[in-house]
GROMACS .gro file of C-alpha atoms in nm:
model
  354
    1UNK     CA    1  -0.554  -0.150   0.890
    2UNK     CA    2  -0.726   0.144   0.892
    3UNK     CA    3  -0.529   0.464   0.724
    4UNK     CA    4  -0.746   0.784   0.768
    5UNK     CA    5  -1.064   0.803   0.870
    6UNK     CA    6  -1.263   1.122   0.908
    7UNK     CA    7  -1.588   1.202   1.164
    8UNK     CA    8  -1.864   1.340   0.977
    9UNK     CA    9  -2.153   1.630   1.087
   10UNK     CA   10  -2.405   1.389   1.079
   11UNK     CA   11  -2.279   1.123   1.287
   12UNK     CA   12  -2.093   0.937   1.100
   13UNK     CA   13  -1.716   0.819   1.002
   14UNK     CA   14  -1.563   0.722   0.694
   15UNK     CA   15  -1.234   0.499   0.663
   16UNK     CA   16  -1.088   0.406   0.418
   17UNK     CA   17  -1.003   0.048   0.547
   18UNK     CA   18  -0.607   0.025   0.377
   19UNK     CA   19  -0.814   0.140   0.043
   20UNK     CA   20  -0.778  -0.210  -0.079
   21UNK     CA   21  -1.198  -0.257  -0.139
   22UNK     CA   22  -1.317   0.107  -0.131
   23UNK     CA   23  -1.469   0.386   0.159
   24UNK     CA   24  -1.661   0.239   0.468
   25UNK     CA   25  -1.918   0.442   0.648
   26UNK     CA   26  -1.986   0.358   1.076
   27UNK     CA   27  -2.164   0.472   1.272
   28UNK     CA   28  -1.976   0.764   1.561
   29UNK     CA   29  -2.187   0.550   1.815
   30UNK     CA   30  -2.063   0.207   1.720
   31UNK     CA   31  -2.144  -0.050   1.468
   32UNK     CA   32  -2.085  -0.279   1.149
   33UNK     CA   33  -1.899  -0.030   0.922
   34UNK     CA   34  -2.074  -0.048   0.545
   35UNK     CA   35  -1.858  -0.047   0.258
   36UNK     CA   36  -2.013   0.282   0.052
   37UNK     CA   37  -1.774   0.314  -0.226
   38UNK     CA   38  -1.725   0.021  -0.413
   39UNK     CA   39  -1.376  -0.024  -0.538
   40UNK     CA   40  -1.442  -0.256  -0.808
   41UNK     CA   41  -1.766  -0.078  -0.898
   42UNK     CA   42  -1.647   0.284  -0.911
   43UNK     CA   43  -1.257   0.281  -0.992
   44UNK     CA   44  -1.154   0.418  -1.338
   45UNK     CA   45  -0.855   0.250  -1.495
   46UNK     CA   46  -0.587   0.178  -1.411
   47UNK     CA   47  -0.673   0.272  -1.058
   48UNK     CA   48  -0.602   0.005  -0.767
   49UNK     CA   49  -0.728   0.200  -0.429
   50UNK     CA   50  -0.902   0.456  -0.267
   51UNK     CA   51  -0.760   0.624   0.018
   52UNK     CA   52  -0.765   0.998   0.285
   53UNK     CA   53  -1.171   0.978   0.229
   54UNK     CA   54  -1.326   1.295   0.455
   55UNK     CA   55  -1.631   1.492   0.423
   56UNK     CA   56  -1.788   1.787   0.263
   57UNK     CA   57  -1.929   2.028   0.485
   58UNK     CA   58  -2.268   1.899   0.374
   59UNK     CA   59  -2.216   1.544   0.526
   60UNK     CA   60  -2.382   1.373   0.225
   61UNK     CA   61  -2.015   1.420  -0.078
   62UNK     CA   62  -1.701   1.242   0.017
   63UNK     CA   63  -1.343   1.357  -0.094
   64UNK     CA   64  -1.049   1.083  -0.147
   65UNK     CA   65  -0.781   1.026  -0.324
   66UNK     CA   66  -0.772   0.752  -0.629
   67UNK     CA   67  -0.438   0.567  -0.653
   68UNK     CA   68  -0.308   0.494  -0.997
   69UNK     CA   69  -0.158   0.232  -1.137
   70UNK     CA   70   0.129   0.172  -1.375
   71UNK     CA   71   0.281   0.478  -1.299
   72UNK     CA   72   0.000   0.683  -1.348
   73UNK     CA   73  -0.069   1.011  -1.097
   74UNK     CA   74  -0.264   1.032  -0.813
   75UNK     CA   75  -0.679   1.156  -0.876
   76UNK     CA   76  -0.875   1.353  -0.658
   77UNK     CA   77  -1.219   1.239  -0.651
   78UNK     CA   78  -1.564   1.329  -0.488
   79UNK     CA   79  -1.854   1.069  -0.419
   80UNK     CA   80  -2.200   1.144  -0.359
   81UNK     CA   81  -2.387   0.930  -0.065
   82UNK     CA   82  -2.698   1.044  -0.263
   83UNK     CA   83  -2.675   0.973  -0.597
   84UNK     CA   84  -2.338   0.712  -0.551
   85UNK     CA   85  -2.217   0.910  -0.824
   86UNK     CA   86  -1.849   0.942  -0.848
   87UNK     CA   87  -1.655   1.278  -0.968
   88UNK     CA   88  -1.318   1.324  -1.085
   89UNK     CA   89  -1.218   1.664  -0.977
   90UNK     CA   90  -0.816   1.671  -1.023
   91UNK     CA   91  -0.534   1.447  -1.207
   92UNK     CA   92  -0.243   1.527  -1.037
   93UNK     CA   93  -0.281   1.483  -0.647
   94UNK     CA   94  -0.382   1.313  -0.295
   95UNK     CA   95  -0.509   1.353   0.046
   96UNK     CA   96  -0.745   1.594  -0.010
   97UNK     CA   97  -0.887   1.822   0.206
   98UNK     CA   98  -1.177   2.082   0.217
   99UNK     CA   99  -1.067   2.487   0.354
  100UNK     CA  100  -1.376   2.729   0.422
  101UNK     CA  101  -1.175   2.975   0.209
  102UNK     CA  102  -1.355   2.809  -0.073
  103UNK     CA  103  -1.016   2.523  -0.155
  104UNK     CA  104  -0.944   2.174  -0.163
  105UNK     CA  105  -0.601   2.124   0.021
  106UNK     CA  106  -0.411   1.816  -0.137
  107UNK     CA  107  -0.051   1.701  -0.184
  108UNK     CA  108   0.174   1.660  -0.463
  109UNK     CA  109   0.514   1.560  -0.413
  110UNK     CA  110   0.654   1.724  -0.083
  111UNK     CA  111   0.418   2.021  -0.167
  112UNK     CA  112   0.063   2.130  -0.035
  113UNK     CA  113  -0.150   2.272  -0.292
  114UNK     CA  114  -0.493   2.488  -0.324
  115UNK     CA  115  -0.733   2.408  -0.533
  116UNK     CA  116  -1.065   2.646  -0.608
  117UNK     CA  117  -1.338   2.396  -0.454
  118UNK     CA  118  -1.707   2.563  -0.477
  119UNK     CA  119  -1.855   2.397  -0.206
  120UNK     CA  120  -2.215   2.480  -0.248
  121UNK     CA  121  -2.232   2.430  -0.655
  122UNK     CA  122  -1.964   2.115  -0.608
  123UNK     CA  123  -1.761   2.234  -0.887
  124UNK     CA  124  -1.370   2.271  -0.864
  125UNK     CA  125  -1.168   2.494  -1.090
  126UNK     CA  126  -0.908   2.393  -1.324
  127UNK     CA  127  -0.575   2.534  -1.213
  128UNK     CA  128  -0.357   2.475  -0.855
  129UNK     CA  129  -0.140   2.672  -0.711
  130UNK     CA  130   0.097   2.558  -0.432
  131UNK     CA  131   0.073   2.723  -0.098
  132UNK     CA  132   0.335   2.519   0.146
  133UNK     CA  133   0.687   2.395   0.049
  134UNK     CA  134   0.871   2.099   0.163
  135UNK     CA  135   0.591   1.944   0.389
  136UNK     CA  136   0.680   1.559   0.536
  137UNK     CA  137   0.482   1.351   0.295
  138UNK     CA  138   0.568   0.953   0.185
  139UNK     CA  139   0.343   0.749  -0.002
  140UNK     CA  140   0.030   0.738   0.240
  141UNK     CA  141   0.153   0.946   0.502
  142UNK     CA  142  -0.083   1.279   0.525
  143UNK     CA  143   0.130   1.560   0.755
  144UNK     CA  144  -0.126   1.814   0.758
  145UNK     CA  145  -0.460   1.903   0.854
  146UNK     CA  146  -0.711   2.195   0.812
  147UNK     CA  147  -0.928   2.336   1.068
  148UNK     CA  148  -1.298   2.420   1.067
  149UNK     CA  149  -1.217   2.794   1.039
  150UNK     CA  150  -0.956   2.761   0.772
  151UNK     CA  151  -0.649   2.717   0.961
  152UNK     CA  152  -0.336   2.449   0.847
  153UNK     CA  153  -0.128   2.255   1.100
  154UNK     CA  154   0.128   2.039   0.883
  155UNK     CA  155   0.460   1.889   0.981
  156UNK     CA  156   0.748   2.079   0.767
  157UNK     CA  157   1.022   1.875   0.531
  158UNK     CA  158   1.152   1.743   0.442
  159UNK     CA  159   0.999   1.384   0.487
  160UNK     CA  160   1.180   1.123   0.745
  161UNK     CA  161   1.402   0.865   0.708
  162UNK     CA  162   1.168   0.589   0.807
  163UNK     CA  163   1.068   0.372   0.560
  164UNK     CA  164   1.334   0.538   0.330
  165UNK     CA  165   1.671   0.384   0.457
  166UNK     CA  166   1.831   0.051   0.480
  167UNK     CA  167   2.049  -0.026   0.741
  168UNK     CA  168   2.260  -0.332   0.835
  169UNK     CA  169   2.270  -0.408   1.220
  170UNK     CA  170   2.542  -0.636   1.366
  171UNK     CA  171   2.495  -0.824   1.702
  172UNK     CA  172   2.619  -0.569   1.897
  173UNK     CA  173   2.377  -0.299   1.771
  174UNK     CA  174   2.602  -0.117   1.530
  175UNK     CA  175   2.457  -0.020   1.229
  176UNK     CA  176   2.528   0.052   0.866
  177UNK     CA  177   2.379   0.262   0.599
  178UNK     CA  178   2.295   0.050   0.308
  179UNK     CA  179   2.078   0.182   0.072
  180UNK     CA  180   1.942   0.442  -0.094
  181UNK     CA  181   2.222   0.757  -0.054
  182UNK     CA  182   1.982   0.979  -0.099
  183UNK     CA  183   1.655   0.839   0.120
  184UNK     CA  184   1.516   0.903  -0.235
  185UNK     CA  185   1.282   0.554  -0.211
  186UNK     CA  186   0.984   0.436  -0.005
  187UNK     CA  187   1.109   0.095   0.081
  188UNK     CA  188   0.908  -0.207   0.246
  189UNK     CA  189   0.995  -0.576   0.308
  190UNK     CA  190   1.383  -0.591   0.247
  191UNK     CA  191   1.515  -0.961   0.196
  192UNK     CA  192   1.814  -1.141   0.210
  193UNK     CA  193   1.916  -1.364  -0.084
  194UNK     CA  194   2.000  -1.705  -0.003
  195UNK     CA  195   2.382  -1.617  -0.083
  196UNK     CA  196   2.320  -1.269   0.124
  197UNK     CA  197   2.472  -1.082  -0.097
  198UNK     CA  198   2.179  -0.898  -0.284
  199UNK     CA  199   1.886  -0.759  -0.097
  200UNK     CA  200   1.559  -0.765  -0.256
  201UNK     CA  201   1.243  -0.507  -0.162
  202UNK     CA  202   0.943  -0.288  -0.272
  203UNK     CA  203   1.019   0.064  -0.337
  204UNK     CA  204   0.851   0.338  -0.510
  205UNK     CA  205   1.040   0.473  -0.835
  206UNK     CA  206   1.285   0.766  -0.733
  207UNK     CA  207   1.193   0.984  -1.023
  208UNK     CA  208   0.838   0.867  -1.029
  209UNK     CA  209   0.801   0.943  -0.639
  210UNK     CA  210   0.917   1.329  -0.712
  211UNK     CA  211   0.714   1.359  -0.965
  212UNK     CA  212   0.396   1.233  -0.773
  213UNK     CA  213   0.423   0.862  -0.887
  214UNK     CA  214   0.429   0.630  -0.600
  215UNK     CA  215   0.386   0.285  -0.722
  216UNK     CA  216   0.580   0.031  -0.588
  217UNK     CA  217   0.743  -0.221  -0.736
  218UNK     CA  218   0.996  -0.518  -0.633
  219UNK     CA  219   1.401  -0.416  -0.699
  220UNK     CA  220   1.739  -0.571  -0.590
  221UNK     CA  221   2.037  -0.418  -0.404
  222UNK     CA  222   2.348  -0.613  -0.486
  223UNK     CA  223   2.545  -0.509  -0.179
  224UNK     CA  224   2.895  -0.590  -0.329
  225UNK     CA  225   2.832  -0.351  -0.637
  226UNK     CA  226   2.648  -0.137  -0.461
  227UNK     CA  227   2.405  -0.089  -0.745
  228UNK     CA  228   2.012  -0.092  -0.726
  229UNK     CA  229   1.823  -0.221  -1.027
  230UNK     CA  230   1.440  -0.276  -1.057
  231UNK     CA  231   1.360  -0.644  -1.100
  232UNK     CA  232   1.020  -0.569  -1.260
  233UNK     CA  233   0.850  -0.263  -1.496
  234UNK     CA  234   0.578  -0.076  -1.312
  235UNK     CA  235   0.249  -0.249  -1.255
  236UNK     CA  236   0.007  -0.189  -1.030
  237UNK     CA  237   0.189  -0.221  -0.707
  238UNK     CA  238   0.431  -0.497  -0.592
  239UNK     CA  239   0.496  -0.619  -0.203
  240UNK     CA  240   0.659  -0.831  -0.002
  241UNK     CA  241   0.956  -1.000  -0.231
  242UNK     CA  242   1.053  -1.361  -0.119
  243UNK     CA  243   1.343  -1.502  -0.284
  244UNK     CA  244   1.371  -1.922  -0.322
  245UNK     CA  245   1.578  -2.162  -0.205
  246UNK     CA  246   1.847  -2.139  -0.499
  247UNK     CA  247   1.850  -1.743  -0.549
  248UNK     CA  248   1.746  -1.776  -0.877
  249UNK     CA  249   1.400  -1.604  -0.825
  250UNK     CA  250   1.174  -1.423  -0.608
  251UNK     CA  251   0.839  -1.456  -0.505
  252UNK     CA  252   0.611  -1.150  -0.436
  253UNK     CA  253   0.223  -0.979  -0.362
  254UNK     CA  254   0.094  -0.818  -0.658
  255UNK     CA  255  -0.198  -0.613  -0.761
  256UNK     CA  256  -0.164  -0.730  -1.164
  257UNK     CA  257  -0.423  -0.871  -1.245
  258UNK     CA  258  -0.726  -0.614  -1.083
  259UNK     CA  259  -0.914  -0.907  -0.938
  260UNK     CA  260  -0.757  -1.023  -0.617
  261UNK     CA  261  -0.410  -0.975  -0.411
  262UNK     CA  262  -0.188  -1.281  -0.589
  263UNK     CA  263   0.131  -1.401  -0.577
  264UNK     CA  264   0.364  -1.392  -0.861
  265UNK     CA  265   0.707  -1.478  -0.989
  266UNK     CA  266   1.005  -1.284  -1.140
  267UNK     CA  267   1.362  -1.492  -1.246
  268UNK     CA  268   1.656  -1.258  -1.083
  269UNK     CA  269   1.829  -1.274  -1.407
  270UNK     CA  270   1.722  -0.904  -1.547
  271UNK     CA  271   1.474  -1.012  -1.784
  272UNK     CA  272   1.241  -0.805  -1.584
  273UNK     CA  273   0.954  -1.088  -1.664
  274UNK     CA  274   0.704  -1.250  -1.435
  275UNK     CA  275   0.433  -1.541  -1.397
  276UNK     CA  276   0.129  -1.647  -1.184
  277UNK     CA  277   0.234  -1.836  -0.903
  278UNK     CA  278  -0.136  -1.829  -0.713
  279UNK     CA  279  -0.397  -1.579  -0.852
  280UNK     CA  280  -0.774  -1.618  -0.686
  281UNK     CA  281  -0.959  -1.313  -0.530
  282UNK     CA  282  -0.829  -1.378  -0.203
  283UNK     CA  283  -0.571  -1.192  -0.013
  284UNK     CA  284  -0.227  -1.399  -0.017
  285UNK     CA  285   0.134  -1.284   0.115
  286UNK     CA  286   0.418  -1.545   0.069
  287UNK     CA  287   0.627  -1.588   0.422
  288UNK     CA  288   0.858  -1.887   0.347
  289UNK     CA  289   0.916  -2.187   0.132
  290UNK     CA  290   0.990  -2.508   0.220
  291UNK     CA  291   1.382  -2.576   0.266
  292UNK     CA  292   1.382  -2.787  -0.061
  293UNK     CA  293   1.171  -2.530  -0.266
  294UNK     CA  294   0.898  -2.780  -0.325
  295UNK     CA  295   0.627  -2.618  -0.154
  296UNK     CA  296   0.548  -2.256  -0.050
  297UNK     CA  297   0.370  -2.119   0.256
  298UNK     CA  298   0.154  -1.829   0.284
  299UNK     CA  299  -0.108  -1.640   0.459
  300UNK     CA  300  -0.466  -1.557   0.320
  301UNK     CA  301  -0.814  -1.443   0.347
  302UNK     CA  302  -1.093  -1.420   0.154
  303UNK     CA  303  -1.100  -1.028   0.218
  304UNK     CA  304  -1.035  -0.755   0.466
  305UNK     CA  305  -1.325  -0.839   0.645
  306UNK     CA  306  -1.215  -1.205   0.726
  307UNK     CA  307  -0.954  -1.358   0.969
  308UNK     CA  308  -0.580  -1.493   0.789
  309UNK     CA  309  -0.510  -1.800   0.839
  310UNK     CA  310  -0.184  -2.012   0.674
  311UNK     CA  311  -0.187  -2.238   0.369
  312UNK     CA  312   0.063  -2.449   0.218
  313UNK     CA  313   0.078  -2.418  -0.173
  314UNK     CA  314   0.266  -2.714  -0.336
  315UNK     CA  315   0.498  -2.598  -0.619
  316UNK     CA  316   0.477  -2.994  -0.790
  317UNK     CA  317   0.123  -3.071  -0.727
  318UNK     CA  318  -0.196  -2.942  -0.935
  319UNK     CA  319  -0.423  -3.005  -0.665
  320UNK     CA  320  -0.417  -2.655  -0.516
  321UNK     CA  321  -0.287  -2.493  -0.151
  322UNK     CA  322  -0.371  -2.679   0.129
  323UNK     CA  323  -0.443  -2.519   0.482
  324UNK     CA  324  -0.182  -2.566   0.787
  325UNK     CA  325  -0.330  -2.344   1.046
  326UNK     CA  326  -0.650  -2.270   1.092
  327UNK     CA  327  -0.862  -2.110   1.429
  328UNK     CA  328  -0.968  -1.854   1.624
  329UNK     CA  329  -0.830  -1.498   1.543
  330UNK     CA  330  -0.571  -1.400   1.272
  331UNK     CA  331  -0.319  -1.658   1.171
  332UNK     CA  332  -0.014  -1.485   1.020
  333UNK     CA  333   0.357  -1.412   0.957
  334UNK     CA  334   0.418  -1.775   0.916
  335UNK     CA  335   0.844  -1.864   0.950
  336UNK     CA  336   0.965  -2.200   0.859
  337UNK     CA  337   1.267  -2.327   1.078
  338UNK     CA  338   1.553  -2.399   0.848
  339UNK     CA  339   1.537  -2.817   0.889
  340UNK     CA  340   1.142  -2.736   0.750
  341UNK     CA  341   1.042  -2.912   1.113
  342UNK     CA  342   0.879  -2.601   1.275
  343UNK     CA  343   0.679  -2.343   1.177
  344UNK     CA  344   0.661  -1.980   1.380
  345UNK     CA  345   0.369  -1.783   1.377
  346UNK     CA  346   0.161  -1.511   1.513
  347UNK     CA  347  -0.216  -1.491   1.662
  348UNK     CA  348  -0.445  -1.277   1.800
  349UNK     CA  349  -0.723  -1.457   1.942
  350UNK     CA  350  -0.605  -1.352   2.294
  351UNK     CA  351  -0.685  -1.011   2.202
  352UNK     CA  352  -0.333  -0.872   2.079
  353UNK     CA  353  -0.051  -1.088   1.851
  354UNK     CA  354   0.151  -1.343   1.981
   0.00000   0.00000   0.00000
């Protein structure tokens, strides 16, 4: 999915196509979009993504924000469609944005902030100075905009609940708070333990997410103790925790190892230690395992560009994943009925999921 894109003077748009490979360029009129920045070929370590890309007023330099990993702070870059030179411009910050006052607008924390941007000598200053307080900001969420003639439209704080509370909802639609107190995390993928007694999900670091540090990483809510522990140190950014038959570990989307989207394992038993389950430089996202923990299914694709479809990987066998559904369209969000005799999915090759 696309998460900002921004149209151009000269006729063009730039995405940032969910940052996972780098900045496409398209065509306003239609077209093939071209990837321009290069994740792989212009990322400085330990950076994973690229995301908020928009334009210069000179149509030809590209702003966007460079995603850290292991816990590092956000960069504000600049990329030349000239020269394909990239610039660091700014350690501490994201979603930047260009004001005819002579600034780059960016966030930090729940804060807007100006920095001195000399648009025609494309040098920025040194120093940044906040200008807006408690603005609605989460992880890739970008509240505000600025106008050609220097005017800011941003949503105040402070940020939503959604995506930052846990509820529990009964059959009859009553609900109950779970987790955090404070809405202090950025939670995605909460799931049950076989026992259902511990929840397990990806969440940014409380402290780390005040102080600008968003990375996410896989922890467990024990909802008898009410306690929330990480399972894992920071990395690079961890998704979508499945836990196995038994309990006794959880499956989860990783960007470790810098090379593809892979699937790795962490024991539940605090040692805060994890393996390779399936590394390749595909895209993979566990969805179930089979109900005797023998084999687990998944959906992949060799990129962003390609169509999912659903594989099989056996955990016993050396011979590799095997594919179950392949077609037209996307293939994914494979569920395994509990007997292991059905498998629910969704496609799009009607022209919208089902």
């Amino acid at each position: 999915p696309i998460i900002t894109a921004d149209w151009g003077t000269q006729g063009t748009i730039v995405m940032d196509a969910a940052g996972l490979r780098g900045l496409r360029l398209v065509n306003a009129e239609g077209g093939t979009p071209e990837l321009v920045v290069d994740l792989e070929e212009h990322r400085m370590n330990p950076e994973y993504a690229f995301h908020h890309p928009t334009f210069l007023p000179d149509g030809r330099h590209i702003l966007f924000s460079a995603w850290g990993a292991n816990g590092a702070t956000r960069r504000l870059a600049m990329f030349s469609l000239d020269t394909g030179e990239r610039t660091t411009l700014f350690q501490d910050g994201w979603a930047p944005r260009y004001a005819i006052s002579g600034h780059i607008l960016f966030l930090r924390t729940d804060q807007i902030w100006a920095l001195p941007f000399d648009a025609d000598r494309l040098e920025a200053g040194t120093t940044a100075l906040p200008v807006v307080d408690s603005v609605s900001a989460a992880q890739l969420q970008t509240m505000f905009g600025v106008s050609g003639d220097g005017t800011l439209v941003y949503a105040p704080g402070p940020a939503p609940e959604v995506g930052r509370i846990a509820y529990l909802v009964d059959h009859t639609g009553q609900r109950e708070r779970v987790f955090p107190e404070d809405g202090s995390q950025v939670i995605n993928g909460p799931a049950f333990s076989p026992d259902e007694n511990r929840i397990a999900f990806s969440g940014t670091d409380p402290a780390g997410h005040s102080a600008g540090q968003a990375t996410p990483r896989i922890w467990v809510h024990d909802i008898l103790r009410g306690t929330t522990e990480p399972l894992l140190e920071p990395g690079a950014g961890d998704f979508w925790p499945l836990w196995d038959p038994g309990g006794g570990s959880v499956v989860f989307t990783t960007l470790r190892t810098g090379g593809g989207i892979d699937l790795y394992r962490t024991p539940t038993d605090g040692s805060r230690q994890s393996s390779a389950v399936f590394t390749d430089s595909a895209i993979k996202n566990a969805h179930s395992w089979l109900p005797d923990g023998t084999g687990l299914i998944f959906q992949t694709a060799p990129d962003l560009d390609s169509e999912f479809d659903i594989w099989l990987l056996p955990m016993d066998d050396d011979g590799g994943p095997v594919p179950l559904v392949e077609g037209d369209g996307n293939d994914v969000h494979p569920a395994l009925s509990p007997d292991g005799q059905w498998l629910a999915y969704a496609n799009d090759k009607s022209g919208r999921y089902e």
